[in-house]
mmCIF file of C-alpha atoms in Angstrom:
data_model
loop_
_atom_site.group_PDB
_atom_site.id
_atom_site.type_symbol
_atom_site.label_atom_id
_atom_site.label_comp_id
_atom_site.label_asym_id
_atom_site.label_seq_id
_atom_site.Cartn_x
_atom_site.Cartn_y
_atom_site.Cartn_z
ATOM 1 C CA UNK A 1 -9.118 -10.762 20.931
ATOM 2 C CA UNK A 2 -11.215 -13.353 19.629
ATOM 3 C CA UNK A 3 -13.670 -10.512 18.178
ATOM 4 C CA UNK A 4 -10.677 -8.740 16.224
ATOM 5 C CA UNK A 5 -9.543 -12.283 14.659
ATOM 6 C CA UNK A 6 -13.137 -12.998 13.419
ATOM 7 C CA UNK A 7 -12.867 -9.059 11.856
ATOM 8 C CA UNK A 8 -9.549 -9.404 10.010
ATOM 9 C CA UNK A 9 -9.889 -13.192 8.765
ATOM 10 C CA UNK A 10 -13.571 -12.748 8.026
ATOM 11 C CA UNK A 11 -12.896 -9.601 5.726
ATOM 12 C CA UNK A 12 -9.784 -11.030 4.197
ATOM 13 C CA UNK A 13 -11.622 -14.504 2.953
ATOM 14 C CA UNK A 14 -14.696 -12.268 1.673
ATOM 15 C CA UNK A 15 -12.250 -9.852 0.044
ATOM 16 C CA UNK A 16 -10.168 -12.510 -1.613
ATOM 17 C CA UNK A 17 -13.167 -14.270 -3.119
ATOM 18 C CA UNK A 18 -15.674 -11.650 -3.907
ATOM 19 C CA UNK A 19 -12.296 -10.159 -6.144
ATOM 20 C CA UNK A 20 -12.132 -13.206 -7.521
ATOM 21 C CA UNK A 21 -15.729 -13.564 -8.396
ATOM 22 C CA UNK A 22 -15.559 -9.881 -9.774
ATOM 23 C CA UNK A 23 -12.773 -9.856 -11.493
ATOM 24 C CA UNK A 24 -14.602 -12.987 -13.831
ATOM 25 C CA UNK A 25 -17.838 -10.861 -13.847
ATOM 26 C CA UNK A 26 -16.068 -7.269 -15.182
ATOM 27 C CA UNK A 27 -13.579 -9.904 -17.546
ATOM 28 C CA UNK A 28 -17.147 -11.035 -19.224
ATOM 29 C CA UNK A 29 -18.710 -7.453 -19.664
ATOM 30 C CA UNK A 30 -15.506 -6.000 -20.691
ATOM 31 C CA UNK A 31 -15.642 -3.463 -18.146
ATOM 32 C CA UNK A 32 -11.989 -2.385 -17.955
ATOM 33 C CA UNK A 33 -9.615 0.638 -16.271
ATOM 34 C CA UNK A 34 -9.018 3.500 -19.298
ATOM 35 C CA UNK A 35 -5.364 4.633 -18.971
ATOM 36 C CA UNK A 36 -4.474 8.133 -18.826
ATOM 37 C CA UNK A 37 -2.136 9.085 -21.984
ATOM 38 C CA UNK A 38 -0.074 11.092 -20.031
ATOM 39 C CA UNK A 39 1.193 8.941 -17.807
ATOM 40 C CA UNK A 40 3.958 5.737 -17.881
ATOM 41 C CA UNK A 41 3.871 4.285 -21.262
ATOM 42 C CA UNK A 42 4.629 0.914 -19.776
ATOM 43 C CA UNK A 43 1.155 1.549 -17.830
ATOM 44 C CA UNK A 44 -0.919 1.614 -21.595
ATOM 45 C CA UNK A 45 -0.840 -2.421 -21.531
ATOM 46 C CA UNK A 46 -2.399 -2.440 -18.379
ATOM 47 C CA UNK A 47 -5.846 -0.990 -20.465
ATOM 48 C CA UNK A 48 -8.595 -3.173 -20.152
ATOM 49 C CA UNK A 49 -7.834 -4.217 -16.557
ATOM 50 C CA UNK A 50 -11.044 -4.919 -14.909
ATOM 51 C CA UNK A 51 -11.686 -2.371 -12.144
ATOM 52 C CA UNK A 52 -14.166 -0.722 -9.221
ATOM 53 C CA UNK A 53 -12.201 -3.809 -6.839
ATOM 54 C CA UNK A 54 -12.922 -1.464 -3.974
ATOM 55 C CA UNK A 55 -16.516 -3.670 -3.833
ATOM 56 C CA UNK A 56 -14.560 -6.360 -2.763
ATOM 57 C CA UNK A 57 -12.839 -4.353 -0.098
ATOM 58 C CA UNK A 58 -16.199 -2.922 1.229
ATOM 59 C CA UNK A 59 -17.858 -6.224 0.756
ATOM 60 C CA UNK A 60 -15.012 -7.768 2.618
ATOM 61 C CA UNK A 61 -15.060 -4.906 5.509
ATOM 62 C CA UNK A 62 -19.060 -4.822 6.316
ATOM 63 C CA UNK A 63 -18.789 -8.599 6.493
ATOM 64 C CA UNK A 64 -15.593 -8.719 9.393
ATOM 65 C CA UNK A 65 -17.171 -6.285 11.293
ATOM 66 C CA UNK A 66 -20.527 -7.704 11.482
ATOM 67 C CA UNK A 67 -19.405 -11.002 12.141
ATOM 68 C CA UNK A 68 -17.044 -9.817 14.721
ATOM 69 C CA UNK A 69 -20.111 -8.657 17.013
ATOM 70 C CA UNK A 70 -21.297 -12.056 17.063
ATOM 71 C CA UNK A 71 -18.632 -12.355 19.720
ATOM 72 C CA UNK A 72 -20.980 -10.665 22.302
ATOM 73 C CA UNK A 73 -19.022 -6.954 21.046
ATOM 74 C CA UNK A 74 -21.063 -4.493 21.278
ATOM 75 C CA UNK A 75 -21.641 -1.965 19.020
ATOM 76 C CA UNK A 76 -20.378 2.070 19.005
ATOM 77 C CA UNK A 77 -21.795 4.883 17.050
ATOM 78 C CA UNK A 78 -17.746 5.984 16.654
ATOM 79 C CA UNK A 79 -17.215 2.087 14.627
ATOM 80 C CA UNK A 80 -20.462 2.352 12.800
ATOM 81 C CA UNK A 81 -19.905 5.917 11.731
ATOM 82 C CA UNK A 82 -16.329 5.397 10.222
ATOM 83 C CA UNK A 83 -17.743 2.235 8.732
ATOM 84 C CA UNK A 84 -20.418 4.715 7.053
ATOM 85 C CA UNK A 85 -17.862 7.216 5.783
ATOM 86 C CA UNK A 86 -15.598 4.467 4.093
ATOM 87 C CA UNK A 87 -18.789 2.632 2.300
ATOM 88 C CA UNK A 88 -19.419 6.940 1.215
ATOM 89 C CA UNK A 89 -16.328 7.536 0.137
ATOM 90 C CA UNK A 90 -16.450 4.602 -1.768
ATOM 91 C CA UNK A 91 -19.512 5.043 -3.455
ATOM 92 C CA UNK A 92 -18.275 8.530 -4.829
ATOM 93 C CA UNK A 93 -15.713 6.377 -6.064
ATOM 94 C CA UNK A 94 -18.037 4.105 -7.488
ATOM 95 C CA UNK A 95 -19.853 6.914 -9.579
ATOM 96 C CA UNK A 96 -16.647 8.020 -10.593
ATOM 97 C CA UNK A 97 -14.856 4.175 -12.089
ATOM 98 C CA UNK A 98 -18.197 3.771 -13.536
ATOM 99 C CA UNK A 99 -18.334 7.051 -15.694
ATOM 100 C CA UNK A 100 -14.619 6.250 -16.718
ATOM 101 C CA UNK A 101 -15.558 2.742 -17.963
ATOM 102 C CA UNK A 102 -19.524 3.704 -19.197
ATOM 103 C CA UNK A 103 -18.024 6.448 -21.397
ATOM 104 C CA UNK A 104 -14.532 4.559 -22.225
ATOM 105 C CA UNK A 105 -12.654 7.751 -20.965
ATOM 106 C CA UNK A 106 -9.721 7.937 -18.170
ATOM 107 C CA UNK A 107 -11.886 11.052 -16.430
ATOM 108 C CA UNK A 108 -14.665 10.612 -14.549
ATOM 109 C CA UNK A 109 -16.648 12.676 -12.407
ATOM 110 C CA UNK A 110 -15.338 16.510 -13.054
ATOM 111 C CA UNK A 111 -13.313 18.024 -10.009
ATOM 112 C CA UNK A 112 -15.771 20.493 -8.623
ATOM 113 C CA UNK A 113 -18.363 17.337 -8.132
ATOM 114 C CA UNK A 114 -16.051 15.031 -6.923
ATOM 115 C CA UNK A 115 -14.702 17.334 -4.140
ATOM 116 C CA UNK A 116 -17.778 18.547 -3.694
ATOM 117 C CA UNK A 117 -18.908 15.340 -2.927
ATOM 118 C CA UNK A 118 -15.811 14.228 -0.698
ATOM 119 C CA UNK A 119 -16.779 18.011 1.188
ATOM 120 C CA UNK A 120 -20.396 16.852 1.615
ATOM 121 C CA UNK A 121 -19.307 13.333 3.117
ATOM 122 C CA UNK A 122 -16.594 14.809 5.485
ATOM 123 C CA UNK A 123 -18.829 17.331 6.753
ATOM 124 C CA UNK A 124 -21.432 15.019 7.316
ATOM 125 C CA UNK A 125 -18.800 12.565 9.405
ATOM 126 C CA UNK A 126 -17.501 15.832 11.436
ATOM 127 C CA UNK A 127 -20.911 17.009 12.579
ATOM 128 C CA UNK A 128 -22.184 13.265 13.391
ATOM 129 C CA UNK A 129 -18.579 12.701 14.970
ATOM 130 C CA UNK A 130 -19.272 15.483 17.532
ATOM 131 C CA UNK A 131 -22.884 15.349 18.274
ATOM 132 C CA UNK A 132 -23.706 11.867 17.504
ATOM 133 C CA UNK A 133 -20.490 9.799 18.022
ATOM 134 C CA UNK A 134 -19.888 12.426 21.143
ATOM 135 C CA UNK A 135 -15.489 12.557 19.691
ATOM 136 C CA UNK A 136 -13.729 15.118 22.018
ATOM 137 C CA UNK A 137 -13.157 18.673 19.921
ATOM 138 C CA UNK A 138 -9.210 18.655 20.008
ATOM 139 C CA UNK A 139 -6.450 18.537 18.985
ATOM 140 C CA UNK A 140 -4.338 15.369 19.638
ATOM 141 C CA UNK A 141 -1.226 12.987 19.455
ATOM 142 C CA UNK A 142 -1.324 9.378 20.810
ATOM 143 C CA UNK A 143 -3.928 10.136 23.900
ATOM 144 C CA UNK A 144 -6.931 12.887 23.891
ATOM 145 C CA UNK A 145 -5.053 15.158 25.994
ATOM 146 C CA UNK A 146 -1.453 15.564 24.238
ATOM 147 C CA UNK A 147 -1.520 18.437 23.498
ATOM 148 C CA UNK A 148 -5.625 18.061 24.263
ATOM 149 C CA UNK A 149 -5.879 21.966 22.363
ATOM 150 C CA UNK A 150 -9.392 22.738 22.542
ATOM 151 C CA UNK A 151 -10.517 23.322 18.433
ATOM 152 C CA UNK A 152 -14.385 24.422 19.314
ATOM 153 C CA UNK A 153 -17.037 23.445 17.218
ATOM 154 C CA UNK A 154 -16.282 25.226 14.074
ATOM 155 C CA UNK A 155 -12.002 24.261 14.499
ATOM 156 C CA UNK A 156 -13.200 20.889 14.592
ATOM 157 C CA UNK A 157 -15.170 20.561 11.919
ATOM 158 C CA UNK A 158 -12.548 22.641 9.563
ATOM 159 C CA UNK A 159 -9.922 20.109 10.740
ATOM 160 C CA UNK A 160 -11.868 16.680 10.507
ATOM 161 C CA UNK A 161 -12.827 18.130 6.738
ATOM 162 C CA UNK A 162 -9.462 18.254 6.257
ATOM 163 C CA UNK A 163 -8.251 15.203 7.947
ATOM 164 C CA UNK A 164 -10.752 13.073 6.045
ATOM 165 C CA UNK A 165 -10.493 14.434 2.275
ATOM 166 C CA UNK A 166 -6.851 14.825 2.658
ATOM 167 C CA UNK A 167 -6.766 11.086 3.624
ATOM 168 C CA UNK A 168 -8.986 10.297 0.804
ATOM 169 C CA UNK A 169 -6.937 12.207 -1.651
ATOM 170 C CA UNK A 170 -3.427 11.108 -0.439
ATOM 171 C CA UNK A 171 -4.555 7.403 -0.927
ATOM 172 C CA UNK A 172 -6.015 8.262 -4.353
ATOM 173 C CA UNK A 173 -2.638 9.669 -5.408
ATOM 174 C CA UNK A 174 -0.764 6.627 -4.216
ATOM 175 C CA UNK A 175 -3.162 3.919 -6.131
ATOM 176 C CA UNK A 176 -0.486 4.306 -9.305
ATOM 177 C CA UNK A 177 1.027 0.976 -9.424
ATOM 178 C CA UNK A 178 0.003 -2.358 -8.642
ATOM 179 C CA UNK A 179 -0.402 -3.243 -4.813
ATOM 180 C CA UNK A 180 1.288 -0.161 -3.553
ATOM 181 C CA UNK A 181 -1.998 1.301 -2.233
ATOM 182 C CA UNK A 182 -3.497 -1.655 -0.833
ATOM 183 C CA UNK A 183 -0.276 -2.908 0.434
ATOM 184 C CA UNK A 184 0.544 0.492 2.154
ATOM 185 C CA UNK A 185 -3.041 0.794 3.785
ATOM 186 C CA UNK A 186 -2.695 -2.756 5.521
ATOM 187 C CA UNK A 187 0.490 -1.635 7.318
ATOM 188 C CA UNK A 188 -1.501 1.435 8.781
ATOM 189 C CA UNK A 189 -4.804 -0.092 9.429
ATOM 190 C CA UNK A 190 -2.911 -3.036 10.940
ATOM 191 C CA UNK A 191 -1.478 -0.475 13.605
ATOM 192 C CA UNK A 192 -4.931 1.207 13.765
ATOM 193 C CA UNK A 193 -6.238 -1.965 15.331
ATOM 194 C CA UNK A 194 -3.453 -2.061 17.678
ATOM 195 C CA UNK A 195 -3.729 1.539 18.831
ATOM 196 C CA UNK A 196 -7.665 0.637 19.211
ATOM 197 C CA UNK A 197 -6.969 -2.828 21.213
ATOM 198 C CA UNK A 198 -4.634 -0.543 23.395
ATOM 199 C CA UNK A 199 -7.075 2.015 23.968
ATOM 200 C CA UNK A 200 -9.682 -0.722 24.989
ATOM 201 C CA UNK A 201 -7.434 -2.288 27.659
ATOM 202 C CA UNK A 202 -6.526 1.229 29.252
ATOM 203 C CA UNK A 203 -9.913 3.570 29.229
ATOM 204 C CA UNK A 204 -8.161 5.368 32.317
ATOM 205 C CA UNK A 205 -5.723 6.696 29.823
ATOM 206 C CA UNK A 206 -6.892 7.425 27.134
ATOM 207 C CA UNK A 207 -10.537 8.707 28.679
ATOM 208 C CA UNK A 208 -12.208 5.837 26.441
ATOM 209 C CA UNK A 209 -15.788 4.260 27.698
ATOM 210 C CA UNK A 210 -17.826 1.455 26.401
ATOM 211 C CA UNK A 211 -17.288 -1.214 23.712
ATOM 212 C CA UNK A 212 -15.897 2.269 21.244
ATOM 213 C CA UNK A 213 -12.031 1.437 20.651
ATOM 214 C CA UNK A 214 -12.778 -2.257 20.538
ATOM 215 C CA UNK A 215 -15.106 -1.327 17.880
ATOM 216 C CA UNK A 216 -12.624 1.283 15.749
ATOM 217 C CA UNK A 217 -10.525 -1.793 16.391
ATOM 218 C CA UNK A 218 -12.670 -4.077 14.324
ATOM 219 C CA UNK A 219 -12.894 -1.702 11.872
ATOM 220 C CA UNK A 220 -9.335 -0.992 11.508
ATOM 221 C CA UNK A 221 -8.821 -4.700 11.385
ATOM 222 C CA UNK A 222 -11.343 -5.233 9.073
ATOM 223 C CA UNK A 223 -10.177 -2.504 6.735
ATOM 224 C CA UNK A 224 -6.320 -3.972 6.817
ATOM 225 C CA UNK A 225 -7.707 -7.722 6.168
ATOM 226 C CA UNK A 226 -9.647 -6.845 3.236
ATOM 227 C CA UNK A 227 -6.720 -4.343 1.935
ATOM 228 C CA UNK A 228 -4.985 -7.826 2.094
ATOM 229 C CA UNK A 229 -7.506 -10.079 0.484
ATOM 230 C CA UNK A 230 -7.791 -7.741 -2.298
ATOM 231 C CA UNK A 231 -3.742 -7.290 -2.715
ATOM 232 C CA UNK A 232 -3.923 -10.730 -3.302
ATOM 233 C CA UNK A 233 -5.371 -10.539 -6.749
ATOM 234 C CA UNK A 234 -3.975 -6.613 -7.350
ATOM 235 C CA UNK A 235 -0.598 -7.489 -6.933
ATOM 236 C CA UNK A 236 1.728 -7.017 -9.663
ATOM 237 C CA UNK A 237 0.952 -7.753 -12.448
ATOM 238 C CA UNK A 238 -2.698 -6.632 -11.086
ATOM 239 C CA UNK A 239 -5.680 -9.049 -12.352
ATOM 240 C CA UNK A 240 -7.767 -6.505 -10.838
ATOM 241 C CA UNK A 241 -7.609 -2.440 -9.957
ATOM 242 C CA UNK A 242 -9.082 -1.123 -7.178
ATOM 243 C CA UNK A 243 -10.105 2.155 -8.484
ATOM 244 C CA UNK A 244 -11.379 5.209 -6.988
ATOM 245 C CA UNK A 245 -13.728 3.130 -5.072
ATOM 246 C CA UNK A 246 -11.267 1.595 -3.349
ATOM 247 C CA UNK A 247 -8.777 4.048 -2.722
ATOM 248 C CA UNK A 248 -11.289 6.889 -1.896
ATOM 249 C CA UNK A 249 -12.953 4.372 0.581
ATOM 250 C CA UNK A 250 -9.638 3.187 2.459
ATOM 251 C CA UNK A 251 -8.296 6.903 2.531
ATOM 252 C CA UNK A 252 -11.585 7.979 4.236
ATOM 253 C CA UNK A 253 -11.622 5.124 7.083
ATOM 254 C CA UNK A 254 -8.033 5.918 7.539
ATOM 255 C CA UNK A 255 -8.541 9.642 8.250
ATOM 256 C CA UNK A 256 -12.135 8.816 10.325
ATOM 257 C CA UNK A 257 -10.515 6.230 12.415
ATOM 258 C CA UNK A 258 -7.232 8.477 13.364
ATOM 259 C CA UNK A 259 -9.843 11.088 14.363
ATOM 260 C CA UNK A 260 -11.981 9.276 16.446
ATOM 261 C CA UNK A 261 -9.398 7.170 18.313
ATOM 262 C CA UNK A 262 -7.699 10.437 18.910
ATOM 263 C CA UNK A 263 -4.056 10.064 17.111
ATOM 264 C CA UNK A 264 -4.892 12.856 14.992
ATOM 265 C CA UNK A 265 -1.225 14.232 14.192
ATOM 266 C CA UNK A 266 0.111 10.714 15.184
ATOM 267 C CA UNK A 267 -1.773 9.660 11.355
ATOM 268 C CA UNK A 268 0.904 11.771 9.470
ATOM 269 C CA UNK A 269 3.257 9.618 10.977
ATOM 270 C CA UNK A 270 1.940 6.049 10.536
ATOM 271 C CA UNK A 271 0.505 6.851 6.682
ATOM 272 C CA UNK A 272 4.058 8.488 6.239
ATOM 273 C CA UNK A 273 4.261 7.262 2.734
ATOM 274 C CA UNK A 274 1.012 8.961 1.899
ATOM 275 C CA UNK A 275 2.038 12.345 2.898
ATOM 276 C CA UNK A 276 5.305 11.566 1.002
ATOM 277 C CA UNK A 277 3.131 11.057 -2.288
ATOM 278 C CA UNK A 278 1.052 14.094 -2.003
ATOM 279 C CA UNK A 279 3.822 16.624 -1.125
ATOM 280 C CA UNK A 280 5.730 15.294 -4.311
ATOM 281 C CA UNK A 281 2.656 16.316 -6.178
ATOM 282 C CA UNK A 282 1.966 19.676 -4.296
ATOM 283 C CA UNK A 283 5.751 20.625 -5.104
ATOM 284 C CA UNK A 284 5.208 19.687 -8.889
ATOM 285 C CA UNK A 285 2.925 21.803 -8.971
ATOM 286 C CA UNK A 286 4.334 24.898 -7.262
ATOM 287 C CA UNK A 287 7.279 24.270 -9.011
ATOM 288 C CA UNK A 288 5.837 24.353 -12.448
ATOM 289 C CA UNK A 289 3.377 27.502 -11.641
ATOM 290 C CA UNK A 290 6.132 29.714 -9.852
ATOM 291 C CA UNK A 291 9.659 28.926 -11.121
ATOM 292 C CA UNK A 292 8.235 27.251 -14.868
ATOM 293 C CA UNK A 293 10.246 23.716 -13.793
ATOM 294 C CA UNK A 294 9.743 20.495 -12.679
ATOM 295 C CA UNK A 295 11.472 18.988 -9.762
ATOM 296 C CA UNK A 296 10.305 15.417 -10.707
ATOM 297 C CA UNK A 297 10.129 13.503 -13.887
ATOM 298 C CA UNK A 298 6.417 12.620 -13.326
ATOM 299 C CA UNK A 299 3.960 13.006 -9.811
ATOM 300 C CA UNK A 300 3.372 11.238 -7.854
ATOM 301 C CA UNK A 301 6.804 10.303 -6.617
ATOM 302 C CA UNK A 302 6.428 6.979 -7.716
ATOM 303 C CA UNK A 303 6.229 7.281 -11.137
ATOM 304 C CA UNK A 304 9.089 9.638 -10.699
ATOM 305 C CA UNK A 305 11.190 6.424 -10.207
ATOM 306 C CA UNK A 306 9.659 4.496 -13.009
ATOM 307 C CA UNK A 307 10.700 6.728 -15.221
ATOM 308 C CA UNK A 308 14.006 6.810 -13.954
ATOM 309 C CA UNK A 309 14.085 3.101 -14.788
ATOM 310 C CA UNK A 310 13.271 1.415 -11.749
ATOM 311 C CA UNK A 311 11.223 -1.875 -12.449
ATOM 312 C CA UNK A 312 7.404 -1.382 -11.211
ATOM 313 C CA UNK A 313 7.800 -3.936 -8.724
ATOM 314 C CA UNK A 314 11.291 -2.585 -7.527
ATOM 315 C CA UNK A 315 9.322 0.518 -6.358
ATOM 316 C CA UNK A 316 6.124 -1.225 -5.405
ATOM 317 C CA UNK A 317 7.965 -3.085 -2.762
ATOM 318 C CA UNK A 318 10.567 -0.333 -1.318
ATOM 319 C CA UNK A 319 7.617 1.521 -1.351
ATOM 320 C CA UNK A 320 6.033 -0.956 1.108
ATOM 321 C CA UNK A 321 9.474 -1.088 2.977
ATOM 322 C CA UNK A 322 8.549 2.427 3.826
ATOM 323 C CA UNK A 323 4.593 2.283 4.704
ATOM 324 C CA UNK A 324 5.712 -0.722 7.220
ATOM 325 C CA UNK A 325 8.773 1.753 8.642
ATOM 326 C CA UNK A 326 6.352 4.933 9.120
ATOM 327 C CA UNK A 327 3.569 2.304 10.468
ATOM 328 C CA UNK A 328 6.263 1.105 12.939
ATOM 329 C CA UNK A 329 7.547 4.373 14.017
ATOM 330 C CA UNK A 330 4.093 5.386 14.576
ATOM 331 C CA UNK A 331 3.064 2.477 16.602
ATOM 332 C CA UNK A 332 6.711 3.115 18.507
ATOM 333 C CA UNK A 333 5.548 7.052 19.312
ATOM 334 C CA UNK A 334 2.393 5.657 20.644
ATOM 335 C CA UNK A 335 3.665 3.383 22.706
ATOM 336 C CA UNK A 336 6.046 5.966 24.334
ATOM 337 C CA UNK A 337 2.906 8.537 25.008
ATOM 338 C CA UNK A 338 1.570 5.363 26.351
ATOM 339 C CA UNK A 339 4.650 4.851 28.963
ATOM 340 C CA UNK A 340 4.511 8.898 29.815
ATOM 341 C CA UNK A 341 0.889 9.173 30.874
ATOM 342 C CA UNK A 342 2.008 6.276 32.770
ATOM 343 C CA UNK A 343 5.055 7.248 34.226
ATOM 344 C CA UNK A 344 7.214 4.263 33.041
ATOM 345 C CA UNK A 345 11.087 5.264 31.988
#
């Protein structure tokens, strides 16, 4: 216990000041977020905002979980792999928020390179997840074996790809206003490092050995205590954006931890609101290639409301009403996979 309070309050005071210290360091090199044209008008006076905050979060991350092990925790090769995917993922992003602001433009890297990249780094995590990390090939809910579907070698890989880059994606999509990504993740990662703490306590169960879910644990924690450092300084009105390195990064450790810990399909559930977001935007788009419409003002949903003429922080926050509701009902479903395995009524 002592371990996962060193991870979380570690990475939240590293997160809070190395924003701080970056935010002053972008402010004097006028390094600032380009706005996209197309998108709320209200969001054009936000141009200029100092960006790539995701160095904060990562900064704030590495530092919780390494200090956490001085708490005689050992190690896994499951924590220290989904630590290596997010600080990836986040350096795509990093190449991508620094094109944007090097060439003053509100596109960085071009779509084939930065999926190709997000391929190459999920691949890498799925073939180092099954032969490295030693993660069980299947399918599952809350425990290993529910259902326990055997996915094979190639299933596996197919469906961590997916897992992962959708993650990354869905968070992308959601990191439209200020806070509502950062403030979302912490609600999920927070119930990551439950679901990890639980595993820990009950190996029996959920066929766990070693130091690993104490480890995803840390992680988790980590990630949720530097989401919250940062939100500090990104919430609205935002001194300081995230940016793909931020969102890419936190989208990728949530998608690596649900697969390792085994909770799989139980990570629809607890990053509800991120599913949410990206269906609004995959029905936009169907809509407006097969019946020539719209459904929504603007995708994502989000700035669907705004331009109905909700007040950015009106949406920001019910938004984060229902990140903590899908977190909760997440953490509840676990909990009752928890009492059947076990027999309890």
């Amino acid at each position: 216990m002592v371990s996962l309070m060193l991870s979380g309050g570690v990475a939240l005071i590293v997160a809070l000041a190395a924003t701080s210290g970056l935010i002053g360091w972008l402010a004097q090199r006028r390094i600032g977020q380009q706005i996209r044209e197309d998108g709320p008008k209200r969001h054009l006076a936000k141009a200029g905002t100092p960006t790539m905050g995701g160095l904060a979060i990562l900064a704030g991350v590495l530092a919780g979980y390494l200090v956490a092990h001085l708490d005689d925790v050992g190690f896994s090769r499951a924590g220290i792999l989904v630590v290596a995917t997010t600080v990836a993922a986040g350096g795509i992003g990093l190449v991508d928020d620094w094109i944007k602001v090097r060439h003053r433009r509100s596109l960085g890297l071009n779509k084939r390179a930065k999926f190709g990249a997000q391929l190459a780094v999920a691949v890498g995590f799925a073939l180092a997840a099954e032969h490295w990390a030693r993660v069980p090939t299947v399918l599952s809910f809350t425990r290993v074996d529910l259902p326990g579907t055997p996915l094979g070698s190639l299933g596996w890989l197919l469906w961590a790809v997916v897992i992962v880059v959708g993650a990354a994606n869905a968070v992308n999509l959601t990191d439209g206003l200020d806070g509502l990504a950062s403030g979302s993740a912490t609600f999920g990662f927070a119930v990551l490092a439950v679901i990890g703490y639980w595993q820990f306590r009950h190996p029996t169960i959920y066929r766990t050995t070693g130091w690993t879910p104490l480890d995803l644990a840390l992680v988790a924690v980590g990630l949720a205590g530097a989401s919250l450092g940062f939100l500090w300084w990104n919430a609205a009105p935002a001194r300081i954006f995230m940016g793909d390195t931020g969102s890419l990064a936190l989208g990728a450790g949530l998608g690596a931890l649900g697969l390792l810990m085994n909770v799989q399909l139980l990570l629809v559930v607890i990053g509800g609101l991120f599913v949410i977001v990206t269906l609004s935007v995959v029905a936009q788009v169907v809509a407006y290639r097969v019946f020539g419409r719209r459904i929504l003002r603007m995708a994502p949903l989000h700035h669907h409301f705004e331009l109905k003429g909700w007040p950015e922080t009106t949406v920001i926050v019910r938004f984060w009403i229902l990140a903590g509701l899908f977190a909760a009902l997440g953490l509840g479903l676990f909990y009752a996979g928890f009492l059947s395995a076990t027999g309890i009524r």
